[in-house]
Coordinates of C-alpha atoms in Angstrom, one line a residue:
M252 CA 0.2 -0.3 -0.9
T253 CA 1.0 3.3 -0.7
V254 CA 1.5 5.8 1.9
L255 CA 1.0 9.4 1.0
S256 CA 2.2 12.6 2.6
E257 CA 0.1 15.7 3.1
Q258 CA 0.7 17.5 0.1
E259 CA 0.6 14.2 -2.1
F260 CA -2.7 13.5 -0.4
R261 CA -4.7 16.7 -1.2
V262 CA -2.9 16.8 -5.4
L263 CA -4.4 13.0 -5.7
N264 CA -7.7 13.6 -3.4
G265 CA -7.7 16.4 -5.8
A266 CA -7.7 14.0 -9.0
H267 CA -10.5 11.5 -7.1
L268 CA -12.6 14.4 -6.6
K269 CA -12.6 15.7 -9.7
K270 CA -12.3 12.6 -12.0
M271 CA -10.4 13.7 -15.4
A272 CA -8.5 17.0 -14.7
T273 CA -6.0 19.0 -15.9
A274 CA -2.9 20.3 -13.5
A275 CA -4.1 23.8 -13.6
E276 CA -7.0 22.8 -13.1
L277 CA -6.4 20.5 -9.7
A278 CA -4.0 22.8 -8.5
S279 CA -7.2 25.5 -8.4
A280 CA -8.9 22.9 -7.0
V281 CA -6.4 22.0 -3.9
G282 CA -5.5 25.4 -3.2
L283 CA -1.6 24.7 -4.2
D284 CA 0.1 26.4 -7.2
V285 CA 0.7 24.4 -10.4
A286 CA 4.5 24.4 -9.8
V287 CA 4.0 22.1 -6.8
V288 CA 1.1 19.9 -8.4
E289 CA 2.8 19.3 -11.4
P290 CA 5.6 17.0 -9.7
V291 CA 3.6 14.9 -7.7
L292 CA 1.4 13.9 -10.8
N293 CA 4.4 12.9 -12.9
A294 CA 5.2 10.9 -9.5
A295 CA 1.8 8.8 -8.6
A296 CA 1.9 8.2 -12.2
G297 CA 5.7 7.5 -13.1
S298 CA 4.9 4.6 -10.0
G299 CA 1.4 3.9 -11.3
L300 CA -1.3 5.7 -8.9
L301 CA -2.3 7.5 -11.7
M302 CA -2.4 8.0 -15.6
A303 CA -2.5 10.9 -17.2
A304 CA -4.0 11.2 -21.4
E305 CA -4.6 13.9 -23.2
G306 CA -3.0 16.5 -20.3
R307 CA -5.9 15.4 -18.4
H308 CA -5.3 13.2 -15.3
L309 CA -7.4 10.4 -13.9
L310 CA -6.9 8.3 -11.0
L311 CA -6.0 4.3 -11.0
P312 CA -7.6 2.0 -8.2
E313 CA -4.4 1.7 -6.6
G314 CA -4.3 5.6 -6.8
T315 CA -7.5 6.2 -5.1
S316 CA -6.3 2.7 -2.6
A317 CA -3.7 5.4 -1.6
V318 CA -6.4 8.1 -1.5
H319 CA -8.9 6.1 0.7
E320 CA -5.9 4.9 3.1
Y321 CA -5.4 8.0 3.8
Y322 CA -8.3 9.2 4.6
R323 CA -9.2 6.8 7.3
T324 CA -5.5 7.6 9.5
A325 CA -5.9 11.3 9.3
Y326 CA -9.5 11.5 9.9
E327 CA -10.1 8.5 12.1
A328 CA -11.0 10.6 15.0
M329 CA -13.9 13.1 13.0
R330 CA -16.2 10.0 12.0
S331 CA -16.2 9.6 16.1
N332 CA -16.3 13.5 17.0
D333 CA -19.4 14.6 18.0
L334 CA -19.0 18.4 16.9
V335 CA -18.0 17.1 13.1
L336 CA -21.0 14.9 13.2
A337 CA -23.6 16.7 14.1
W338 CA -22.1 19.8 11.4
Y339 CA -22.5 16.7 8.5
E340 CA -26.3 16.3 10.0
R341 CA -26.7 19.8 9.8
F342 CA -25.2 19.5 6.0
E343 CA -27.9 17.2 4.5
T344 CA -30.4 19.1 6.0
V345 CA -28.7 22.3 4.0
N346 CA -27.6 19.6 0.5
E347 CA -31.4 17.8 0.6
Q348 CA -32.1 22.4 -0.3
F349 CA -29.5 22.8 -2.7
I350 CA -30.5 19.7 -4.5
K351 CA -33.8 20.8 -4.8
Q352 CA -32.7 24.8 -6.5
V353 CA -30.2 23.6 -8.7
S354 CA -33.3 21.3 -10.5
E355 CA -35.6 24.2 -10.2
W356 CA -33.3 26.9 -11.2
Q357 CA -32.5 24.1 -13.5
S358 CA -36.1 23.8 -14.6
T359 CA -36.8 27.4 -15.2
D360 CA -34.4 28.3 -17.0
G361 CA -32.0 30.1 -14.7
D362 CA -35.1 32.5 -12.7
E363 CA -33.3 34.2 -10.9
R364 CA -35.4 34.5 -7.8
V365 CA -34.5 30.7 -7.4
Q366 CA -31.4 31.7 -8.4
S367 CA -31.0 34.2 -5.3
R368 CA -32.3 31.6 -3.5
L369 CA -29.7 28.7 -4.2
I370 CA -26.8 31.1 -3.6
K371 CA -28.4 32.4 -0.4
T372 CA -28.0 28.6 -0.4
V373 CA -23.6 28.8 -0.8
E374 CA -23.6 31.6 1.2
R375 CA -25.2 29.2 4.7
L376 CA -22.7 26.1 3.7
T377 CA -19.6 28.7 3.2
K378 CA -20.2 30.2 6.7
N379 CA -20.9 27.0 8.1
L380 CA -17.6 25.7 6.8
R381 CA -15.7 27.8 8.6
E382 CA -16.5 25.6 11.6
L383 CA -15.2 23.3 9.8
T384 CA -11.6 25.0 9.1
P385 CA -10.1 24.7 12.2
I386 CA -10.5 21.1 12.3
V387 CA -9.6 20.4 8.5
P388 CA -7.8 24.2 6.9
R389 CA -7.8 22.1 3.5
Y390 CA -11.7 23.0 3.6
E391 CA -11.0 26.7 3.2
T392 CA -9.7 25.5 -0.4
Y393 CA -13.5 24.9 -0.7
V394 CA -14.7 28.0 0.8
D395 CA -12.6 30.3 -1.7
R396 CA -13.9 28.3 -4.6
F397 CA -17.6 28.7 -3.5
G398 CA -16.4 33.0 -3.2
G399 CA -14.9 32.8 -6.7
S400 CA -17.9 30.8 -8.2
V401 CA -20.5 32.9 -7.0
A402 CA -19.2 36.1 -7.7
R403 CA -18.8 35.5 -11.6
I404 CA -22.7 34.6 -10.7
D405 CA -22.8 37.7 -9.0
Q406 CA -21.4 39.2 -12.6
G407 CA -23.7 37.8 -14.9
E408 CA -21.7 34.0 -15.8
K409 CA -24.9 31.5 -15.3
D410 CA -22.8 29.1 -16.3
F411 CA -21.2 28.6 -12.9
V412 CA -24.2 27.5 -11.5
C413 CA -24.1 24.1 -12.7
K414 CA -21.5 24.2 -15.5
P415 CA -20.7 20.8 -15.2
T416 CA -17.3 21.4 -17.2
I417 CA -16.3 24.2 -15.5
D418 CA -15.5 24.7 -11.3
S419 CA -19.5 25.8 -10.8
V420 CA -21.2 25.9 -7.8
H421 CA -22.4 22.7 -8.5
N422 CA -19.7 21.0 -9.2
I423 CA -17.7 22.5 -6.0
W424 CA -20.8 21.5 -3.9
F425 CA -20.8 17.6 -5.1
E426 CA -16.9 17.5 -4.4
F427 CA -17.4 18.6 -1.0
H428 CA -20.5 16.5 -0.9
E429 CA -17.6 13.5 -1.3
D430 CA -14.9 15.0 0.9
I431 CA -17.0 15.1 3.9
L432 CA -19.0 11.7 3.2
T433 CA -15.4 10.0 2.9
V434 CA -14.0 11.9 5.9
I435 CA -16.5 10.4 8.3
G436 CA -16.5 6.8 6.8
R437 CA -20.7 7.4 5.3
P438 CA -21.2 5.8 1.8
R439 CA -22.5 7.9 -0.9
D440 CA -25.5 6.5 -0.4
T441 CA -26.0 7.0 3.4

């Protein structure tokens, strides 16, 4: 089993959460400089943890196992931490609202009122994430990413609501949800 350093975990976890991404996309997603990310990706490709194809990176099964092992060891105490588990239960309520709002936004072709409620929900999550950043400092990157996407939406770029090929609030939310589930050791269908 490959044991990852914190930096390797951040980069490979970014690849795990994004599925297929360029070095620049991963650097942005994990809050590291691309000059730091590229050598990690190259080393991981060399050791069979991921593959690169046309400038995009895909985590392979051994890489996924290494990422999951890091989660298990680094976040083991959080799986029984009452503060974190209570935070997650509150998140699930907000998550249900967000999913409904995204569906409504899509079905109304981007209605401004629905979009406003959706953005308020994203801002609520961002505020709530501040409770977890002292425990999981890398979650500050989600706060930054949400802020950047909301700013783009505020400037009239509606694609940043849920376009699948950019860092939209929907994509960031999806990645965060998978991340927090893995931190607390719950499967996605729970």
